[in-house]
Every structure is written in structure tokens, then in C-alpha cells.
Short mmCIF file of C-alpha atoms in Angstrom, two decimals:
data_model
loop_
_atom_site.label_atom_id
_atom_site.label_comp_id
_atom_site.label_asym_id
_atom_site.label_seq_id
_atom_site.Cartn_x
_atom_site.Cartn_y
_atom_site.Cartn_z
CA MET A 1 -70.07 98.29 -77.24
CA LYS A 2 -67.46 96.34 -79.21
CA ASN A 3 -64.25 97.99 -77.92
CA LYS A 4 -63.77 98.40 -74.19
CA LEU A 5 -63.33 101.85 -72.70
CA GLN A 6 -59.77 102.88 -71.95
CA ILE A 7 -58.28 105.37 -69.51
CA GLU A 8 -54.77 106.40 -68.44
CA PRO A 9 -54.49 105.59 -64.70
CA LYS A 10 -51.54 107.93 -64.10
CA ALA A 11 -52.93 110.91 -66.01
CA GLN A 12 -53.68 114.16 -64.16
CA LYS A 13 -57.19 114.25 -65.62
CA PRO A 14 -59.69 112.64 -63.18
CA LYS A 15 -60.70 109.11 -64.10
CA TYR A 16 -64.43 109.96 -64.28
CA GLN A 17 -63.64 112.76 -66.75
CA GLN A 18 -61.58 110.38 -68.87
CA ILE A 19 -64.60 108.06 -69.09
CA VAL A 20 -66.82 111.00 -70.08
CA ASP A 21 -64.34 112.16 -72.73
CA GLU A 22 -63.88 108.62 -74.08
CA ILE A 23 -67.63 108.19 -74.64
CA ILE A 24 -67.94 111.63 -76.25
CA GLU A 25 -64.99 110.91 -78.54
CA ARG A 26 -66.61 107.68 -79.70
CA ILE A 27 -69.81 109.58 -80.47
CA GLN A 28 -67.80 112.09 -82.51
CA GLN A 29 -66.15 109.25 -84.42
CA GLY A 30 -69.52 107.66 -85.16
CA LEU A 31 -68.67 104.56 -83.13
CA LEU A 32 -71.56 105.24 -80.76
CA LYS A 33 -74.99 106.16 -82.09
CA ARG A 34 -78.28 107.06 -80.51
CA GLY A 35 -79.83 104.03 -78.83
CA ASP A 36 -76.55 102.13 -78.49
CA GLN A 37 -76.12 100.23 -75.23
CA LEU A 38 -73.32 101.23 -72.85
CA PRO A 39 -71.43 98.92 -70.49
CA THR A 40 -72.89 98.49 -67.02
CA ILE A 41 -71.27 100.12 -64.01
CA ASN A 42 -69.99 96.75 -62.85
CA GLU A 43 -68.51 95.97 -66.28
CA ILE A 44 -66.57 99.25 -66.40
CA THR A 45 -65.47 98.89 -62.78
CA ALA A 46 -64.05 95.44 -63.53
CA SER A 47 -62.41 96.29 -66.86
CA LEU A 48 -60.81 99.59 -65.79
CA GLY A 49 -60.12 98.79 -62.14
CA VAL A 50 -61.83 101.96 -60.93
CA ALA A 51 -64.28 102.58 -58.09
CA ARG A 52 -68.03 102.28 -58.72
CA MET A 53 -68.53 105.94 -57.72
CA THR A 54 -66.10 106.98 -60.47
CA VAL A 55 -68.26 105.31 -63.10
CA ILE A 56 -71.49 106.57 -61.52
CA ARG A 57 -70.15 110.15 -61.52
CA ALA A 58 -69.20 109.87 -65.21
CA TYR A 59 -72.61 108.50 -66.20
CA GLU A 60 -74.42 111.11 -64.10
CA GLU A 61 -72.57 113.94 -65.85
CA LEU A 62 -73.45 112.46 -69.24
CA ARG A 63 -77.09 112.07 -68.10
CA GLU A 64 -77.33 115.71 -67.05
CA ARG A 65 -75.99 116.77 -70.43
CA GLY A 66 -78.67 114.64 -72.09
CA ILE A 67 -76.14 112.40 -73.82
CA VAL A 68 -76.84 109.28 -71.77
CA ALA A 69 -80.11 108.00 -70.30
CA ALA A 70 -81.00 105.07 -68.09
CA GLN A 71 -83.99 102.80 -68.43
CA HIS A 72 -85.09 100.02 -66.11
CA GLY A 73 -84.21 96.68 -67.64
CA LYS A 74 -82.13 98.30 -70.39
CA GLY A 75 -79.38 100.00 -68.40
CA TYR A 76 -77.47 102.96 -69.79
CA TYR A 77 -77.68 103.91 -73.45
CA ILE A 78 -76.92 106.83 -75.78
CA ALA A 79 -79.92 109.18 -75.70
CA SER A 80 -78.50 111.99 -77.83
CA THR A 81 -75.46 112.59 -80.00
CA ASN A 82 -75.72 116.38 -79.53
CA ILE A 83 -72.48 116.79 -77.62
CA GLN A 84 -72.32 120.56 -78.24
CA ALA A 85 -75.18 121.35 -75.88
CA SER A 86 -73.99 123.09 -72.71
CA MET A 87 -77.30 122.36 -71.01
CA HIS A 88 -80.06 119.83 -71.58
CA VAL A 89 -83.49 121.09 -70.50
CA PHE A 90 -86.70 119.17 -69.83
CA VAL A 91 -89.89 121.13 -70.59
CA LEU A 92 -93.33 119.85 -69.63
CA PHE A 93 -96.42 121.69 -70.96
CA ASP A 94 -100.05 120.64 -70.67
CA ALA A 95 -100.62 120.94 -74.43
CA MET A 96 -99.51 123.11 -77.33
CA ASN A 97 -101.67 126.01 -78.45
CA ALA A 98 -101.06 129.39 -80.03
CA TYR A 99 -99.97 131.32 -76.93
CA LYS A 100 -97.76 128.49 -75.67
CA GLU A 101 -96.11 128.33 -79.07
CA VAL A 102 -95.19 132.01 -78.74
CA LEU A 103 -93.94 131.38 -75.20
CA PHE A 104 -91.94 128.29 -76.17
CA HIS A 105 -90.12 129.96 -79.07
CA ALA A 106 -89.30 133.05 -76.96
CA MET A 107 -88.06 130.79 -74.19
CA LYS A 108 -85.97 128.71 -76.59
CA GLU A 109 -84.35 131.81 -78.06
CA ALA A 110 -83.64 133.22 -74.58
CA LEU A 111 -82.02 129.96 -73.41
CA GLY A 112 -79.60 130.11 -76.34
CA GLU A 113 -78.32 127.92 -79.15
CA ASN A 114 -76.15 125.74 -76.89
CA VAL A 115 -79.12 124.60 -74.84
CA SER A 116 -81.00 121.53 -76.08
CA ILE A 117 -84.67 121.17 -75.14
CA ASP A 118 -86.92 118.12 -74.96
CA LEU A 119 -90.62 119.04 -74.87
CA PHE A 120 -93.25 116.80 -73.25
CA PHE A 121 -97.03 117.12 -72.70
CA HIS A 122 -99.32 115.87 -69.91
CA TYR A 123 -102.74 116.91 -71.35
CA HIS A 124 -104.13 117.65 -67.86
CA ASP A 125 -103.74 113.99 -66.85
CA LEU A 126 -102.21 113.92 -63.36
CA LYS A 127 -100.91 110.37 -63.74
CA VAL A 128 -99.21 111.22 -67.04
CA PHE A 129 -97.81 114.36 -65.41
CA GLU A 130 -96.25 112.34 -62.60
CA ASN A 131 -94.97 109.50 -64.78
CA VAL A 132 -93.26 111.78 -67.27
CA ILE A 133 -91.49 113.62 -64.45
CA VAL A 134 -90.47 110.52 -62.48
CA ASN A 135 -89.20 108.73 -65.60
CA ASN A 136 -86.94 111.67 -66.48
CA ILE A 137 -85.46 112.62 -63.12
CA GLY A 138 -81.69 112.70 -63.42
CA ASN A 139 -81.66 112.89 -67.22
CA TYR A 140 -81.48 116.69 -67.52
CA ASN A 141 -79.61 119.72 -66.22
CA PHE A 142 -82.81 121.66 -65.69
CA TYR A 143 -86.58 121.16 -65.57
CA ILE A 144 -89.29 123.65 -66.62
CA ILE A 145 -92.72 122.45 -65.51
CA MET A 146 -96.16 123.87 -66.38
CA PRO A 147 -98.49 122.28 -63.77
CA HIS A 148 -101.90 123.18 -65.20
CA PHE A 149 -103.98 121.55 -62.48
CA ASN A 150 -106.36 123.01 -59.92
CA GLU A 151 -104.97 120.69 -57.26
CA ASP A 152 -101.82 120.25 -55.19
CA VAL A 153 -98.94 118.83 -57.24
CA SER A 154 -96.16 119.88 -54.86
CA ASP A 155 -95.27 116.32 -53.78
CA ILE A 156 -94.70 115.40 -57.42
CA VAL A 157 -92.54 118.37 -58.41
CA LYS A 158 -90.56 118.23 -55.14
CA GLN A 159 -88.96 115.05 -56.47
CA ILE A 160 -86.89 117.37 -58.67
CA SER A 161 -84.04 119.28 -57.01
CA LYS A 162 -85.17 122.87 -56.37
CA ASP A 163 -81.85 124.06 -57.83
CA LYS A 164 -82.81 122.55 -61.20
CA LEU A 165 -86.50 123.46 -61.31
CA LEU A 166 -88.62 126.32 -62.65
CA ILE A 167 -92.40 126.24 -62.22
CA LEU A 168 -93.99 128.11 -65.12
CA ASP A 169 -97.32 129.88 -65.63
CA ILE A 170 -99.01 128.50 -62.48
CA ASP A 171 -98.08 129.23 -58.88
CA VAL A 172 -97.88 126.08 -56.78
CA GLU A 173 -98.84 127.66 -53.47
CA GLN A 174 -97.34 124.85 -51.37
CA LEU A 175 -93.82 125.68 -52.63
CA ASP A 176 -91.84 128.31 -50.74
CA GLU A 177 -89.58 131.13 -51.95
CA GLU A 178 -86.62 128.76 -52.26
CA TYR A 179 -88.18 127.53 -55.50
CA ALA A 180 -88.19 129.38 -58.82
CA VAL A 181 -91.73 130.19 -59.94
CA LEU A 182 -92.73 132.46 -62.85
CA TYR A 183 -96.50 132.64 -62.93
CA GLN A 184 -99.58 134.48 -64.02
CA ASP A 185 -101.68 135.89 -61.17
CA PHE A 186 -104.87 134.80 -62.89
CA GLU A 187 -107.23 136.20 -60.26
CA GLN A 188 -105.68 139.67 -60.21
CA ASN A 189 -104.99 139.79 -63.95
CA PHE A 190 -108.53 138.79 -64.89
CA TYR A 191 -110.15 141.08 -62.33
CA GLN A 192 -107.97 144.02 -63.38
CA GLY A 193 -108.57 143.41 -67.09
CA LEU A 194 -112.35 143.26 -66.60
CA THR A 195 -112.21 146.41 -64.48
CA GLU A 196 -110.41 148.27 -67.27
CA ALA A 197 -113.02 146.99 -69.73
CA LEU A 198 -115.92 148.03 -67.48
CA PRO A 199 -116.88 151.17 -69.50
CA MET A 200 -117.29 148.97 -72.59
CA LEU A 201 -119.08 146.19 -70.70
CA ARG A 202 -121.65 148.58 -69.23
CA LYS A 203 -123.50 148.76 -72.54
CA TYR A 204 -124.38 145.05 -72.36
CA GLU A 205 -127.12 143.44 -70.24
CA SER A 206 -124.94 140.58 -68.95
CA LEU A 207 -121.52 138.93 -69.15
CA THR A 208 -121.18 135.15 -69.68
CA LEU A 209 -117.94 133.18 -69.31
CA PHE A 210 -117.71 129.89 -71.24
CA LEU A 211 -115.39 127.22 -69.78
CA SER A 212 -115.29 124.93 -72.86
CA LYS A 213 -115.20 121.85 -70.63
CA ASN A 214 -116.11 119.44 -73.43
CA GLN A 215 -112.90 120.46 -75.21
CA PHE A 216 -110.59 119.86 -72.22
CA GLN A 217 -109.91 123.56 -71.76
CA TYR A 218 -108.01 124.19 -68.54
CA THR A 219 -109.36 127.18 -66.64
CA PRO A 220 -107.34 128.24 -63.58
CA LYS A 221 -109.50 128.71 -60.52
CA GLY A 222 -108.08 132.23 -60.19
CA ILE A 223 -109.93 133.27 -63.35
CA LEU A 224 -113.24 132.14 -61.87
CA ILE A 225 -112.52 133.94 -58.59
CA GLY A 226 -111.53 137.11 -60.43
CA PHE A 227 -114.65 136.94 -62.61
CA ASN A 228 -117.01 136.51 -59.65
CA LYS A 229 -115.23 139.22 -57.68
CA PHE A 230 -115.59 141.67 -60.59
CA CYS A 231 -119.28 140.90 -61.15
CA GLU A 232 -120.11 141.26 -57.45
CA GLU A 233 -118.10 144.42 -56.89
CA TYR A 234 -119.41 146.26 -59.95
CA GLN A 235 -122.89 144.70 -59.89
CA VAL A 236 -122.51 143.15 -63.31
CA LYS A 237 -124.93 140.35 -64.12
CA GLY A 238 -122.50 137.49 -64.65
CA GLU A 239 -122.82 133.80 -65.43
CA ILE A 240 -120.38 130.90 -65.84
CA VAL A 241 -121.41 128.22 -68.38
CA ASP A 242 -119.65 124.95 -69.12
CA ASN A 243 -119.74 125.05 -72.92
CA LEU A 244 -120.60 127.36 -75.81
CA ASP A 245 -123.92 126.82 -77.58
CA VAL A 246 -124.11 129.46 -80.28
CA GLU A 247 -127.88 129.10 -80.56
CA ASN A 248 -128.19 130.54 -77.05
CA LEU A 249 -126.21 133.69 -77.82
CA GLN A 250 -128.26 136.86 -77.52
CA LYS A 251 -128.08 140.35 -78.91
CA GLY A 252 -127.21 142.94 -76.28
CA HIS A 253 -125.07 140.58 -74.18
CA ALA A 254 -121.30 140.10 -73.83
CA TYR A 255 -119.34 136.85 -73.72
CA ILE A 256 -115.90 135.59 -72.71
CA LEU A 257 -114.31 132.73 -74.69
CA PHE A 258 -110.93 131.01 -74.43
CA LEU A 259 -110.60 128.56 -77.30
CA GLU A 260 -109.91 129.79 -80.82
CA ASN A 261 -112.33 127.24 -82.28
CA ASP A 262 -115.09 128.71 -80.10
CA LEU A 263 -114.13 132.21 -81.22
CA VAL A 264 -114.47 131.20 -84.86
CA ARG A 265 -117.89 129.65 -84.19
CA PHE A 266 -118.95 132.78 -82.35
CA VAL A 267 -117.85 135.12 -85.16
CA ASN A 268 -119.52 132.93 -87.79
CA PHE A 269 -122.74 133.08 -85.77
CA THR A 270 -122.64 136.90 -85.62
CA HIS A 271 -122.17 137.05 -89.39
CA LYS A 272 -125.06 134.69 -89.92
CA LYS A 273 -127.33 136.74 -87.64
CA GLN A 274 -125.96 140.06 -88.95
CA LEU A 275 -124.88 141.14 -85.48
CA LYS A 276 -122.08 143.70 -85.29
CA LEU A 277 -119.34 142.84 -82.80
CA GLY A 278 -118.73 145.63 -80.32
CA GLU A 279 -122.19 147.08 -80.79
CA ASP A 280 -124.92 144.42 -80.99
CA ILE A 281 -122.95 141.77 -79.10
CA GLY A 282 -119.69 141.81 -77.12
CA LEU A 283 -116.77 139.38 -77.17
CA LEU A 284 -113.71 139.16 -74.91
CA SER A 285 -110.96 136.53 -74.75
CA TYR A 286 -107.98 135.59 -72.57
CA ASP A 287 -104.38 135.11 -73.80
CA ASP A 288 -103.63 137.08 -76.93
CA THR A 289 -102.59 135.22 -80.09
CA PRO A 290 -101.96 136.32 -83.70
CA ILE A 291 -105.35 135.04 -84.89
CA LYS A 292 -107.16 137.23 -82.36
CA GLU A 293 -105.61 140.30 -83.94
CA ILE A 294 -107.24 139.56 -87.30
CA LEU A 295 -110.33 137.51 -86.46
CA ALA A 296 -113.54 139.43 -87.22
CA GLU A 297 -113.50 142.89 -88.78
CA ASP A 298 -111.47 144.68 -86.12
CA GLY A 299 -109.98 141.89 -84.02
CA ILE A 300 -110.84 140.41 -80.62
CA THR A 301 -110.33 142.28 -77.35
CA THR A 302 -108.16 140.26 -74.95
CA ILE A 303 -106.78 140.22 -71.44
CA SER A 304 -103.28 138.88 -71.89
CA ASN A 305 -99.85 138.30 -70.48
CA ASP A 306 -96.87 139.26 -72.71
CA PHE A 307 -95.60 135.79 -73.59
CA VAL A 308 -92.52 137.00 -75.45
CA GLN A 309 -91.36 138.81 -72.32
CA MET A 310 -92.29 135.79 -70.22
CA GLY A 311 -90.11 133.57 -72.42
CA LYS A 312 -87.19 135.98 -72.06
CA MET A 313 -87.64 135.94 -68.29
CA VAL A 314 -87.49 132.13 -68.33
CA GLY A 315 -84.08 132.34 -69.99
CA ARG A 316 -82.76 134.77 -67.37
CA MET A 317 -84.09 132.76 -64.44
CA VAL A 318 -82.63 129.49 -65.74
CA HIS A 319 -79.18 130.87 -66.54
CA ASN A 320 -78.96 132.88 -63.32
CA ARG A 321 -80.54 130.13 -61.19
CA GLN A 322 -82.85 132.84 -59.87
CA LYS A 323 -85.13 131.81 -57.01
CA GLY A 324 -88.39 133.22 -55.69
CA LYS A 325 -91.91 133.74 -57.00
CA ILE A 326 -92.35 136.28 -59.79
CA ALA A 327 -95.76 137.29 -61.13
CA SER A 328 -95.84 138.36 -64.76
CA THR A 329 -97.99 141.35 -65.68
CA SER A 330 -100.95 141.43 -68.04
CA SER A 331 -102.86 144.10 -69.90
CA LEU A 332 -106.17 144.72 -71.64
CA ILE A 333 -105.74 144.85 -75.42
CA VAL A 334 -108.74 146.72 -76.81
CA ARG A 335 -109.98 145.83 -80.27
CA GLY A 336 -113.33 146.09 -82.03
CA SER A 337 -115.14 143.11 -80.48
CA LEU A 338 -116.10 144.90 -77.27
#
């Protein structure tokens, strides 16, 4: 930075706030741009004659607002010139798909225009998940984490202050009620949805659930537990298969699919074989999306959470700093495929 920072030692405004305001003013004037290097803590301490903690406090406030970031070997630099944001939020999803897009936009609207959001993805890679979190601790006011793993990630997420953290979509059982968790109860939701669909499922000889493992589909263990519980309790002939092979589909049987690509392949197969969905062959999916409303002649039956309402709840929990574990509700949406 060409011109040294300046403060008024005798002013009533705290010295750390003067440093914050000075940096923001230079951003407004176009003197500081994204990526520009800032003076080190020692440099500011020496030039202004202030305590190290004063400079650290100023930089930490700017980090939490998302304006400043720190990188090992690079020091402090301008990360964003969006100085209007009242809150800077870190969001970590596993991947983007249709239902998460609905959730994200509802969440973004509920958080409000003055909240800036940076969205990251871990793609079910635990090392990526940990690295992205660790590398961004201290850079945001709040963290929204979607830990789509069937293993304990509590030690990783505990590195974030519980006052700045919301666990989304998955319940991390090792976290207590002092954490904020908004989750789907996959076992109960899936079991309840299948139970409601039982009258329709009775007309089929069996029910097969496809995991789509070759396509990196994440399936919460609760879904598998709920499926097995339903089949055992109601004496439904059930099977869990790793991946969809359309050539093995049979008339008179029902199937559960997750991925939209698999749904399209399934529907194309029924057209080719002149099988009528909901009569000759049954199809059920999880997580409702717009394409499932229109795919096939009368749409695809789904068991689904309301992701618009979930996004609105995220906004309330973040702004109110609401703690505790809250399970979102789901419902069976009946269409022509079953």
C-alpha cells in the first residue's frame, strides 16, 4: 500500500475502529482493490504507535465482514470490496443439484440483500471438506455446513465457533443441543413416505432401491434403515442395488431412483418397452424438483422435504442465532408414476 494508514490518537473513536474505517474509505475511493496487499501487523504497529492487539482487532473485524483475508506466506490482503454487506457467510455444500439450487436461492433470499455469501463444494471428499473449512476459519461472520458423509465429522466442524455455525441437512449426532442443526430425519421421512405409499406399492411384486454409486450419489444411511424397516414391517419384497441397469427392469415391479439422469433413462426405457408408469411398472424418487413434476406423462411421485421452507428457516436461525436441533418435515407427493 503506497500511502501509510493514518489515525487521530486523541480522537474519541477507538483506534482499531479508525484503522477499519481508514481501510474501508480507501476501498471506496478505489485506492484499494481486491487482491491488494495490506501492511503487516508489525508495520502498522510501528508506523502508528499502537498496540499489536489494536491492529489484530481491526483486521479480525474486517475478516469477519469478508473484506480482508489472510493467507500463509501472503499476509493480509483485500478479499472483497463489498463493504455494504452486514454479514459475510460461508456456505459449504457437497455439490449442486436441482433441490440444492432451490434450497440455496430460498436461503439467500431469507438471509437478505445485505448478506454476502461465498459458496464452496466438497464433493463427498473428506479431505477437501476439512481443508476448505480450516482454510476459511476466521474469514466469515457465519458458517453453514452441509456434511454429507456417513461418518463422524464432529472434530472437523468443532473447529468453528458454535455461535457462528449452522449444520444443514444432516444431523451430526456427536454435536449437542448447544449447536444449531437443521436436518432431514432421513430414516423417519423415508419410512413414513413409503408407508403412505403402501396402498400403491401393494400392486407390485417387489420394490428395488438404486443407490447410483457409480455416479457418486450420496445416500444417507437413514434412508437405507428406513427402507429396510418398511420392507420388514409390511412384508414387502425389497432389494437394494448399487446401480441402475435398465435392461434388468421388469414389468410388475416398482423402483426407487434418486438421480435425475437415472430417471430420464428409466422413463425412456418404459417408452421403448411400451410400459405404462403407474400401472405396468412403478417409479418413486426422493427430493422433489421441478423436472420431476413434468417428467413422464403425469410426473414422478416423490418423498420430499420442502426446500423453500427449509431455506427460510436457515435465514431465521442465522439471524436469531437460534440453537438446538430442528428436524424439517417431509411429505409424499403423489403423481402418476406410482
